[in-house]
Coordinates of C-alpha atoms and ligand atoms in Angstrom, one line a residue:
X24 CA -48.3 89.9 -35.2
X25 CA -50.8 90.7 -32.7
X26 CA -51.3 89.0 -29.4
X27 CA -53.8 86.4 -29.0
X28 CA -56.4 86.7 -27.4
X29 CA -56.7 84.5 -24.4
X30 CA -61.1 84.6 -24.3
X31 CA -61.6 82.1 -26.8
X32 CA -64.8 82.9 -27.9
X33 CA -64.7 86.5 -30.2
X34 CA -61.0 85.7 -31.0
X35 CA -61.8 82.4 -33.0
X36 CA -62.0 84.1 -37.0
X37 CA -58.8 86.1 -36.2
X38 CA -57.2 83.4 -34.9
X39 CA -57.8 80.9 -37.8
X40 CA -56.2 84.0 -39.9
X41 CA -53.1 84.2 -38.0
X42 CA -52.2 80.9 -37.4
X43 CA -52.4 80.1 -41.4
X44 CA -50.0 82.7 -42.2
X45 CA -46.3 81.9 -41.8
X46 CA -44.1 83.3 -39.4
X47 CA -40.2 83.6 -40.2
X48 CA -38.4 83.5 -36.4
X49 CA -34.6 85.5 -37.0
X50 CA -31.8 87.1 -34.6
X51 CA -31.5 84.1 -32.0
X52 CA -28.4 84.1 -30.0
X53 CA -29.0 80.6 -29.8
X54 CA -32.2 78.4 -30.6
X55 CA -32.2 75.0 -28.7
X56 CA -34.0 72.8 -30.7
X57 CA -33.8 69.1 -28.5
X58 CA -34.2 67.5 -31.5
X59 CA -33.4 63.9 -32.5
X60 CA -34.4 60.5 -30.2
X61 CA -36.8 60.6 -28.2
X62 CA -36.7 60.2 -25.2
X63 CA -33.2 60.9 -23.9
X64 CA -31.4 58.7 -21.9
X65 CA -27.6 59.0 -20.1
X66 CA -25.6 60.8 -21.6
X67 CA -28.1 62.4 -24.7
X68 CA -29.8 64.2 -22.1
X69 CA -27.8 66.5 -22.7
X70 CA -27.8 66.7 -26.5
X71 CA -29.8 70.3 -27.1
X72 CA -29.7 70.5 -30.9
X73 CA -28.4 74.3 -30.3
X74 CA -28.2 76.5 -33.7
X75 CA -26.3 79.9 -33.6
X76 CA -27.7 82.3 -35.9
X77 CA -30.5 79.9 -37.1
X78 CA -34.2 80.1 -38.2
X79 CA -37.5 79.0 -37.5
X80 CA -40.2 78.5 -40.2
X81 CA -44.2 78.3 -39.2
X82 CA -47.1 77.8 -41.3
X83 CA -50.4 76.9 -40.2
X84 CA -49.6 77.0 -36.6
X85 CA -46.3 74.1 -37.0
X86 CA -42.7 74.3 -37.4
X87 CA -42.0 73.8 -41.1
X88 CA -38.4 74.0 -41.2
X89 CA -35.4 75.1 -38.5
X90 CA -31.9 75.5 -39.2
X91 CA -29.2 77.5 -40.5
X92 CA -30.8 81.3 -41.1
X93 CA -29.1 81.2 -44.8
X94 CA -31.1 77.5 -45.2
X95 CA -34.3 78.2 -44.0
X96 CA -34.2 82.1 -46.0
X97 CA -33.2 79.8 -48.8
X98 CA -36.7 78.3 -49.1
X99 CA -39.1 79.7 -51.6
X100 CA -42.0 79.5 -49.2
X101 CA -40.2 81.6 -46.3
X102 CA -40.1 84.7 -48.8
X103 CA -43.6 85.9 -48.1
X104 CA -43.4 84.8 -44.7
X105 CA -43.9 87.7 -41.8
X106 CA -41.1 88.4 -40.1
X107 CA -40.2 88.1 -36.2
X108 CA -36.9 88.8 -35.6
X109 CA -35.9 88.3 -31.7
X110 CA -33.3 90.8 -31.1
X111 CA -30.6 88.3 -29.8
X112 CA -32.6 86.1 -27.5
X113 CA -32.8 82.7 -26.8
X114 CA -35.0 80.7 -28.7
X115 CA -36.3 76.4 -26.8
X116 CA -39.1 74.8 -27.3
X117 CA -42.1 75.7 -24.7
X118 CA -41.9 73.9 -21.8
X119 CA -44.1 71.0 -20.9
X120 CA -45.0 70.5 -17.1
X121 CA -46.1 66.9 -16.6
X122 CA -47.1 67.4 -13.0
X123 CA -49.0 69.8 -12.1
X124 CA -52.4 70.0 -9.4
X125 CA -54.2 73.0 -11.3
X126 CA -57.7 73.5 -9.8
X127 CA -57.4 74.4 -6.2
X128 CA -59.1 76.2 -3.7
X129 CA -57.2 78.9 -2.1
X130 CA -54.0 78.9 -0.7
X131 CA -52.5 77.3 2.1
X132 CA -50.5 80.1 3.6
X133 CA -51.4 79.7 7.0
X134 CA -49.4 75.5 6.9
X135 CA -46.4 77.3 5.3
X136 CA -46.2 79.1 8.7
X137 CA -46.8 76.7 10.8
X138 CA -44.2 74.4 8.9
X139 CA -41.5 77.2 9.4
X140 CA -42.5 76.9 13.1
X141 CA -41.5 73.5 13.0
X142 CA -44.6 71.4 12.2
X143 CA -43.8 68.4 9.9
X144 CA -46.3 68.2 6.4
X145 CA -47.7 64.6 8.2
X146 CA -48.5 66.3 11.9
X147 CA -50.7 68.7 9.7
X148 CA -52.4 66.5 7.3
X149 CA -53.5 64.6 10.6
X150 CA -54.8 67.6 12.1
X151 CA -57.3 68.3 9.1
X152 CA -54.5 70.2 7.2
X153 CA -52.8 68.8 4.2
X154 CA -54.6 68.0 1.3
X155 CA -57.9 67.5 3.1
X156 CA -57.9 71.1 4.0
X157 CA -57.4 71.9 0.3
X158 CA -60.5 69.4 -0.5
X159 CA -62.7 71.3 2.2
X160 CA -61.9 74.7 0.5
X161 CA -62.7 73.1 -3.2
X162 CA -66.0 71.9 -2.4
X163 CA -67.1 74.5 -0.8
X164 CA -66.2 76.8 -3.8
X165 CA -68.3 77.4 -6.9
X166 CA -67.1 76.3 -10.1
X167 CA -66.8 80.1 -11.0
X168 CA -64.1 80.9 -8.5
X169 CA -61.7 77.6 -9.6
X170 CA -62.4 78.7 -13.2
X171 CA -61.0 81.8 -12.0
X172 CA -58.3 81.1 -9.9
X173 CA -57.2 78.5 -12.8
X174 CA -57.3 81.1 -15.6
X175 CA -55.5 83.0 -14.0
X176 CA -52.6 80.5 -13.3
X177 CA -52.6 79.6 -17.0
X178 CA -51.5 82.9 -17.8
X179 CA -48.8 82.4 -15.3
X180 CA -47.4 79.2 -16.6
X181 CA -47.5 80.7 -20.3
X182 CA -46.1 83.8 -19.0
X183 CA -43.0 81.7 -17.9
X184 CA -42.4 79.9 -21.1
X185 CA -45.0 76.9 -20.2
X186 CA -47.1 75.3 -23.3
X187 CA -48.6 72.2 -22.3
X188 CA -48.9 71.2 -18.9
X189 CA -50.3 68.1 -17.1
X190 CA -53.4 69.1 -14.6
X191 CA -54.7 66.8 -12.0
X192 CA -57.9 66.3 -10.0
X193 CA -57.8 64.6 -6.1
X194 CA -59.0 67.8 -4.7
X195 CA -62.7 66.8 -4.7
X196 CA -62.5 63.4 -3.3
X197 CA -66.4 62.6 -4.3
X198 CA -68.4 61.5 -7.1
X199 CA -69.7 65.1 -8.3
X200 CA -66.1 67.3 -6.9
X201 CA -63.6 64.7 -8.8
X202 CA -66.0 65.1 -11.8
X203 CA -66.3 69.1 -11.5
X204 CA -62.9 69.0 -11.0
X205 CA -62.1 66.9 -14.3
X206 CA -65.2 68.7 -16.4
X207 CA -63.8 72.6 -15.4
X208 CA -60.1 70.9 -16.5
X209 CA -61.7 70.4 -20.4
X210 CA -63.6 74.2 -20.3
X211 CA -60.5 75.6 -19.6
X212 CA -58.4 73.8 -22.6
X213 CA -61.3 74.9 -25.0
X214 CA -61.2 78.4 -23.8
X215 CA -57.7 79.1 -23.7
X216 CA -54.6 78.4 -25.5
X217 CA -52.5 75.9 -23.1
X218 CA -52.8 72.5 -23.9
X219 CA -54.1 70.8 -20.6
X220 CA -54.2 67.2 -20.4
X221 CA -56.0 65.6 -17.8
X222 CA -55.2 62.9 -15.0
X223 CA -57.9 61.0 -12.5
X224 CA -56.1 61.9 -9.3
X225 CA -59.3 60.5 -7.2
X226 CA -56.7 58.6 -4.9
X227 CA -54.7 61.2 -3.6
X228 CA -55.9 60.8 -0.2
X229 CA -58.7 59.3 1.6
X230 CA -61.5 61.8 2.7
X231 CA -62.4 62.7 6.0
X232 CA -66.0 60.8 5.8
X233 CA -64.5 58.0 5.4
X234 CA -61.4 58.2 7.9
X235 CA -62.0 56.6 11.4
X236 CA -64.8 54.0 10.0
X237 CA -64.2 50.4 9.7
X238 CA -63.0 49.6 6.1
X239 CA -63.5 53.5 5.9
X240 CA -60.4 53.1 3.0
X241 CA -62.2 50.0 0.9
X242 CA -65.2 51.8 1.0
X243 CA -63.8 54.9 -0.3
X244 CA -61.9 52.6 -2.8
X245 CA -65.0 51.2 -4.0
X246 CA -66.5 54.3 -4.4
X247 CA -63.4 54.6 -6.4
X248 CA -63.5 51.9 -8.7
X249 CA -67.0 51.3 -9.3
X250 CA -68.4 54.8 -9.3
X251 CA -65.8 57.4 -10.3
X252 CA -64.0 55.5 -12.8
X253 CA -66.7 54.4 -15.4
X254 CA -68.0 57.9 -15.3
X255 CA -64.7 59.5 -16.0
X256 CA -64.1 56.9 -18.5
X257 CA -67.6 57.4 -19.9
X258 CA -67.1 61.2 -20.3
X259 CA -63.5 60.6 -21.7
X260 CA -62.2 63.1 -19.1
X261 CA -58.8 62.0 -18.2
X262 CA -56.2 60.2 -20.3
X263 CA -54.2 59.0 -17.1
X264 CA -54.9 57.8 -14.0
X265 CA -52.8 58.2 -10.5
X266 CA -52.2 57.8 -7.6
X267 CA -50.8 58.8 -4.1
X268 CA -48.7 55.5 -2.8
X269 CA -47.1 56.3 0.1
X270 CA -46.9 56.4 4.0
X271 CA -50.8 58.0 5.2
X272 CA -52.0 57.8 2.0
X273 CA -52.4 54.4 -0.2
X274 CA -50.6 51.3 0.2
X275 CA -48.8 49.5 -3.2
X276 CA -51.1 47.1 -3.3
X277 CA -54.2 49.2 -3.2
X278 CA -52.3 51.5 -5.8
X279 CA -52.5 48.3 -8.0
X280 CA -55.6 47.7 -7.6
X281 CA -56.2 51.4 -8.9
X282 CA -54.2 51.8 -11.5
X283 CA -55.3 48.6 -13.0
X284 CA -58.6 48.9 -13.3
X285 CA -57.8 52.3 -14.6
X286 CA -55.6 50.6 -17.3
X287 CA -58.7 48.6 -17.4
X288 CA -60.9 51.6 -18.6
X289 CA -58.2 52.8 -21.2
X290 CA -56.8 55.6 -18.5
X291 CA -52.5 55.2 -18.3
X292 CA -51.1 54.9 -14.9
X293 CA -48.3 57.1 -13.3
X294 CA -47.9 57.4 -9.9
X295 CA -46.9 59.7 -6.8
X296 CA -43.9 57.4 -5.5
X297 CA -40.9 57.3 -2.8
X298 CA -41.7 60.6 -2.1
X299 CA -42.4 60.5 1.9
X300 CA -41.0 56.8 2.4
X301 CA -40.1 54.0 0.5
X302 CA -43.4 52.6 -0.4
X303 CA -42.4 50.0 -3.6
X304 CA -44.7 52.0 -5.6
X305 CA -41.5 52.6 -8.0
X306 CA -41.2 48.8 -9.0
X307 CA -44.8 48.2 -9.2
X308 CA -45.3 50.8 -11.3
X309 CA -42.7 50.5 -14.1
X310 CA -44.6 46.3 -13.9
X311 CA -47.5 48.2 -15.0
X312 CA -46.0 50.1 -17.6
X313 CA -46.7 53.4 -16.3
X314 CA -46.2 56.8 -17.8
X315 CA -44.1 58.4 -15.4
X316 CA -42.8 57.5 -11.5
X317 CA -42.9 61.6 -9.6
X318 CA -40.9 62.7 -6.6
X319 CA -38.7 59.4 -6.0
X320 CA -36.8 61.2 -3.0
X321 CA -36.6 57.9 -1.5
X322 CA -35.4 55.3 -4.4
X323 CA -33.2 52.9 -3.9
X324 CA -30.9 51.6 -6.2
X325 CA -33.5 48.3 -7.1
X326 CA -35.9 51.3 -8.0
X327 CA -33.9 52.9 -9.8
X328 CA -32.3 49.8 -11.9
X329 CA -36.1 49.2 -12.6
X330 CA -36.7 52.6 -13.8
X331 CA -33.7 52.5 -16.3
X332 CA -34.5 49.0 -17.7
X333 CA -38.2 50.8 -18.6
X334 CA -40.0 53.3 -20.4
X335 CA -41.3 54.9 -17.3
X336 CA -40.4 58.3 -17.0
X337 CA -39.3 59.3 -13.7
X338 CA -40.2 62.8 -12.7
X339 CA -38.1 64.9 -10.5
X340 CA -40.0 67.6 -8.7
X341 CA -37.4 69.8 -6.7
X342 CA -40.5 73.0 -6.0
X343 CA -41.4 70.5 -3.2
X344 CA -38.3 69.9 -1.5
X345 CA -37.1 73.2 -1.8
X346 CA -40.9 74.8 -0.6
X347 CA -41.0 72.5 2.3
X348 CA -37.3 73.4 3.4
X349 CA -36.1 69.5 3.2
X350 CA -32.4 68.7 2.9
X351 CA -33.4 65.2 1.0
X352 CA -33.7 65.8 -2.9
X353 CA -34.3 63.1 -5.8
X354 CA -30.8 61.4 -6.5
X355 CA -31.5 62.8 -10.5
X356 CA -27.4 62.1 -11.4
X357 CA -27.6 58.7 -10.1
X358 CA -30.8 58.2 -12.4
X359 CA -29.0 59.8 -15.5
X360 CA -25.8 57.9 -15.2
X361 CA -28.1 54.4 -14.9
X362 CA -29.9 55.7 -18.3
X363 CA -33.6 56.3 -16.7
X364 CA -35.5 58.6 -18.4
X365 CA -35.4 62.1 -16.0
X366 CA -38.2 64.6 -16.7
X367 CA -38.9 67.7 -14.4
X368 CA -41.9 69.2 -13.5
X369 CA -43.3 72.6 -11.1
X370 CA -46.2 70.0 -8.9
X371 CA -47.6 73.3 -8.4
X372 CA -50.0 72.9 -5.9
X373 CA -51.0 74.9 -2.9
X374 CA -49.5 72.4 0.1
X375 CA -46.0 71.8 -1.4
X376 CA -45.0 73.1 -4.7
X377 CA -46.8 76.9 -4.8
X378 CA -44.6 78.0 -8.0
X379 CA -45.7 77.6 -12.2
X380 CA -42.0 78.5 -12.6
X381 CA -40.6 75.8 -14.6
X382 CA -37.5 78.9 -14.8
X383 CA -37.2 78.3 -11.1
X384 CA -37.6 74.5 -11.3
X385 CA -34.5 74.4 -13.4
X386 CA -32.1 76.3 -11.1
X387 CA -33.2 73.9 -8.5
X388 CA -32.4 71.2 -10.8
X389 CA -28.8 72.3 -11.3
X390 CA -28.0 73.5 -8.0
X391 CA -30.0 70.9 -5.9
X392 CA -29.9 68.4 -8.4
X393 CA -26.6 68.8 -9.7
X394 CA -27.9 68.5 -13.1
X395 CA -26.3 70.2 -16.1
X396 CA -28.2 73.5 -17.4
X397 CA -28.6 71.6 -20.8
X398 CA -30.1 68.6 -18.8
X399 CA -32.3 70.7 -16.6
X400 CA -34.0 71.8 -20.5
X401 CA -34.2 68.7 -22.0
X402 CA -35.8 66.9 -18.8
X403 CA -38.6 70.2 -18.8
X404 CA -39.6 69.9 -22.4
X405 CA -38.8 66.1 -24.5
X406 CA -38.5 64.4 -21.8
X407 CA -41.9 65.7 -20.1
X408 CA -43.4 65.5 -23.3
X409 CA -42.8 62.2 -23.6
X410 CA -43.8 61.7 -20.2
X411 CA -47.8 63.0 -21.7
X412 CA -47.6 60.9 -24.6
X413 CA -46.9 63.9 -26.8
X414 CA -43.5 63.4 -27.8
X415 CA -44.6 63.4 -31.2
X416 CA -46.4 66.6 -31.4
X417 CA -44.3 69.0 -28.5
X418 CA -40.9 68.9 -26.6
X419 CA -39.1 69.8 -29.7
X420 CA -39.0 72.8 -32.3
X421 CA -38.7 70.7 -35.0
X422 CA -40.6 70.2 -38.9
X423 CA -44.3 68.9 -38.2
X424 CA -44.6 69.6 -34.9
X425 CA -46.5 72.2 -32.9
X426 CA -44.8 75.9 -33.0
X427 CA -44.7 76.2 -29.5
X428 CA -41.7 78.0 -28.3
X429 CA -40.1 80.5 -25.4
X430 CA -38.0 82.7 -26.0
X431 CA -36.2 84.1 -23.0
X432 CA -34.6 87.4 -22.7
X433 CA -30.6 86.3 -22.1
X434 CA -28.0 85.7 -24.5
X435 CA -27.1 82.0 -23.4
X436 CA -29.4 79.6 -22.7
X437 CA -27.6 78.9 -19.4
X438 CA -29.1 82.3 -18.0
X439 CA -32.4 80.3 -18.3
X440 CA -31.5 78.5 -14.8
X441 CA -28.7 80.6 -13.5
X442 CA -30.8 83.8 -12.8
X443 CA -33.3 81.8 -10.1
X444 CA -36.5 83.4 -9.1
X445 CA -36.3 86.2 -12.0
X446 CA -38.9 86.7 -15.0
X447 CA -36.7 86.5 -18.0
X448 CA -39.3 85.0 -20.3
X449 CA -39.7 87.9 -23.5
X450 CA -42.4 86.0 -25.2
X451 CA -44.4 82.4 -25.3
X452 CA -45.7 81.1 -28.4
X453 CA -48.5 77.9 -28.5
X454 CA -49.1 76.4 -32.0
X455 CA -47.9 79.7 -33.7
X456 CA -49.8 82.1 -31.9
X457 CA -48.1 84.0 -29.1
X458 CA -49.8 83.5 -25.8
X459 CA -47.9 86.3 -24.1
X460 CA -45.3 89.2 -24.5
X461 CA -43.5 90.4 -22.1
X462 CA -44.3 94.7 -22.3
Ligands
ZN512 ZN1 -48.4 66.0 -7.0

C-alpha cells in the first residue's frame, strides 16, 4: 500500500483505486476500538473496547468489520483483502482535535520570553501583544504564506495520529481577513486529506481600530453581526460559531448576543469559557445548547452541575496551562465523577498552546489532570468527535464508519501518554488511506 499523496490534485485516480480496495489490519498488540455509546459519561469514559489479537476490515475507505482476528479472517470478503499486518503495535481510532486555531501568522516567540521574564498573558495583550499581535502578522501576510504555514501543520497533526481536527478563524478581525481566513480553511480540506471543520471565531478579541473609541466594542459587534455573519452564512463557511467570553475580551451577555444570532444563521455555538476568570459564559452556554464549553479552569461547581445535566461537551485544554507555566488546571475528575462529557483538545495556537501533539496533550491529561490513560483516549477521539457533530462518522474504529486510525509504536496503549514529548506515532491512516508513515 503506497502512501498517499498529500497534493491533491495528480493523486486523485490513484486514490479512488486505493481507497476501493480492502485492507485487512493484523498483529495488534492491542486495538482500542471506543466503541459502544456515545458520548461517554462518568464512569464509561473509560470503557476502550480493547481487542487483543484482533482485526480490522476496510473497504472503500470504511471500517467494515473489527474483532477477533479468527472472526474477521472468517469472513469471505477479507480473503482477497491486502494485507497490513502491524508488527505488534497499537492500533485507536485517529484522534479528533476539537480546538484548534490553524491559520496563523508566525510565531509568537518573542511573548514566550518575556512571559518567562515574568510578564502575565493580560499585561501583554494590553501592550499590542496577545492575539492582536497575531492579527497584525495575519493581515499583513499573503494568503500564500498561511496556506503554507497551515500545510505544513497538517502534516504535523497527521504525523501525530490526528484525523480530523476543528480549525478556527479570529485572527483577521475584519470583513475580508475573517473571510480569507475561513475561505483558505475550505482549500486546505479539498487539497489534503485531514478533515477540517470550520468555526467563525470573529469574536475572539476586539481589534485595535476599534479599542479606545466610544462604543468602539458595539461597533465592532455590529460589524459582527450584520456584516460578517450573513456572508459566512451565505458562503456556508463555518458550521460553528464562537466566542471569547472572558475578562478583556467579551462579556456573557455580548457572547449571547453572538452566539445567537449565529444559532440564528444555522452556525452552532461553543464557546471559550472560565478560562482567565469566571465569566458565566459556562451556564449561558449549555442555555443555548452549545457544542462544547473549552478551557473551564475557573468553573465552579453550579458550572459544572450545568455541564453534567447537558449535552455540552466541555473541553479540557491542558497545552495552555502547561505552555503558559500556570499551576491552575481544569478540575477534569471533578467533571468526570459529576457525569459531564470531558473531551481534550491541543488549542494549538501561537500565544498559548504552540503543540499539534494530541500524544503530549494526553500525558498532561493524566499527570496534570489526573485522568486515567484510558480516559485521556476516549476524551481525544469520541468524545471530541462528538464534540464536531461527527460522532457518527469518526471517534471510533468501528463497522460503517470512516477508517481512520493511529497506530502507535508501543506495545500498551498506556505508552501512548506515558512517554510525553516523544514521536511514537508508526503510521496515520484517514478514510483508508495512510496519511503518513513513520520511515
Ligand atoms: Zn482557543
Amino acid at each position: 500500500m503506497e502512501k498517499a499523496k498529500s497534493d491533491g490534485a495528480d493523486g486523485c485516480a490513484a486514490e479512488d483505486e486505493e481507497v476501493t480496495q480492502s485492507l485487512l489490519i493484523t498483529g495488534a498488540s492491542q486495538i482500542l476500538t471506543l466503541r459502544g455509546r456515545t458520548p461517554r459519561r462518568g464512569t464509561s469514559l473509560s470503557k476502550i473496547g480493547m481487542e487483543k489479537n484482533g482485526a480490522i476490515l476496510v473497504r472503500k475507505g470504511r471500517v467494515v468489520a473489527v474483532g477477533s482476528r479468527s472472526s474477521v479472517e472468517a469472513r469471505p470478503d477479507a480473503k482477497e483483502a491486502e494485507k497490513l499486518d502491524v508488527g505488534g503495535r497499537v492500533v485507536i481510532p485517529g484522534f479528533v482535535d476539537s480546538h484548534t486555531h490553524l491559520i496563523q501568522g508566525a510565531s509568537r516567540a518573542d511573548e514566550y520570553e518575556l512571559k518567562i521574564q515574568g510578564a502575565s498573558y493580560e499585561e501583554i495583550a494590553r501592550k499590542g501583544g496577545g492575539i492582536l499581535n497575531s492579527v497584525k502578522k495575519l493581515r499583513a501576510a499573503t494568503s500564500e504564506s498561511l496556506k503554507a504555514r497551515a500545510r505544513a501543520a497538517l502534516e504535523e497533526f497527521a504525523a501525530y495520529g490526528t484525523t480530523t481536527l476543528e480549525a478556527k478563524s479570529g485572527y483577521g478581525l475584519d470583513v475580508a481577513s475573517e473571510l480569507r481566513i475561513l475561505q483558505l480553511q475550505r482549500e486546505l480540506a479539498q487539497e489534503q486529506r485531514l478533515e477540517i471543520v470550520s468555526t467563525f471565531l470573529g469574536a475572539h478579541t476586539v481589534p485595535s481600530e476599534f479599542r479606545g473609541k466610544p462604543d468602539g466594542a458595539e461597533r465592532y459587534i455590529r460589524l459582527l453581526l450584520e456584516e460578517m455573519l450573513p456572508e459566512i452564512a451565505k458562503r456556508g463557511l463555518a458550521e460553528f460559531c464562537d466566542v471569547f467570553c472572558d475578562r478583556g475580551a467579551f462579556t456573557r451577555e455580548q457572547a449571547r448576543r453572538i452566539l445567537t444570532e449565529g444559532k440564528r444563521h444555522g452556525l452552532a455555538p461553543r464557546v471559550h469559557a472560565e478560562q482567565l476568570s469566571r465569566t458565566g459564559a459556562t451556564q449561558m452556554a449549555v442555555e443555548l445548547g452549545a457544542a462544547s464549553c473549552d478551557h473551564l479552569e475557573q468553573v465552579n461547581a453550579a458550572d459544572i452541575r450545568a455541564l453534567a445535566k447537558s449535552k455540552t461537551v466541555a473541553t479540557l485544554l491542558p497545552g495552555c496551562d502547561f505552555h503558559l507555566g500556570w499551576k491552575q488546571y481544569a478540575p477534569a475528575r471533578k467533571l468526570i465523577e459529576a457525569d459531564a462529557i470531558v473531551a481534550l483538545a491541543t488549542d494549538y495556537n501561537p500565544g498559548t498552546s504552540p503543540t499539534v501533539s494530541m500524544p503530549m496533550v494526553l500525558s498532561l491529561a493524566c499527570t496534570q489532570l489526573r485522568m486515567t490513560p484510558a480516559e485521556a483516549l476516549a476524551a481525544a477521539t469520541i468524545n471530541a468527535a462528538y464534540a464536531l457533530r461527527r460522532d457518527n462518522k469518526v471517534g471510533s474504529i468501528e463497522a460503517g464508519k470512516q477508517a481512520d486510525l493511529a497506530v502507535f509504536e508501543v506495545e500498551d496503549y498506556r505508552e501512548i501518554p506515558y512517554y510525553f514529548g516523544m514521536q511514537r506515532c508508526w503510521m496515520t491512516m484517514k478514510s483508508g488511506q495512510i496519511i503518513y508513515m513513520r520511515d
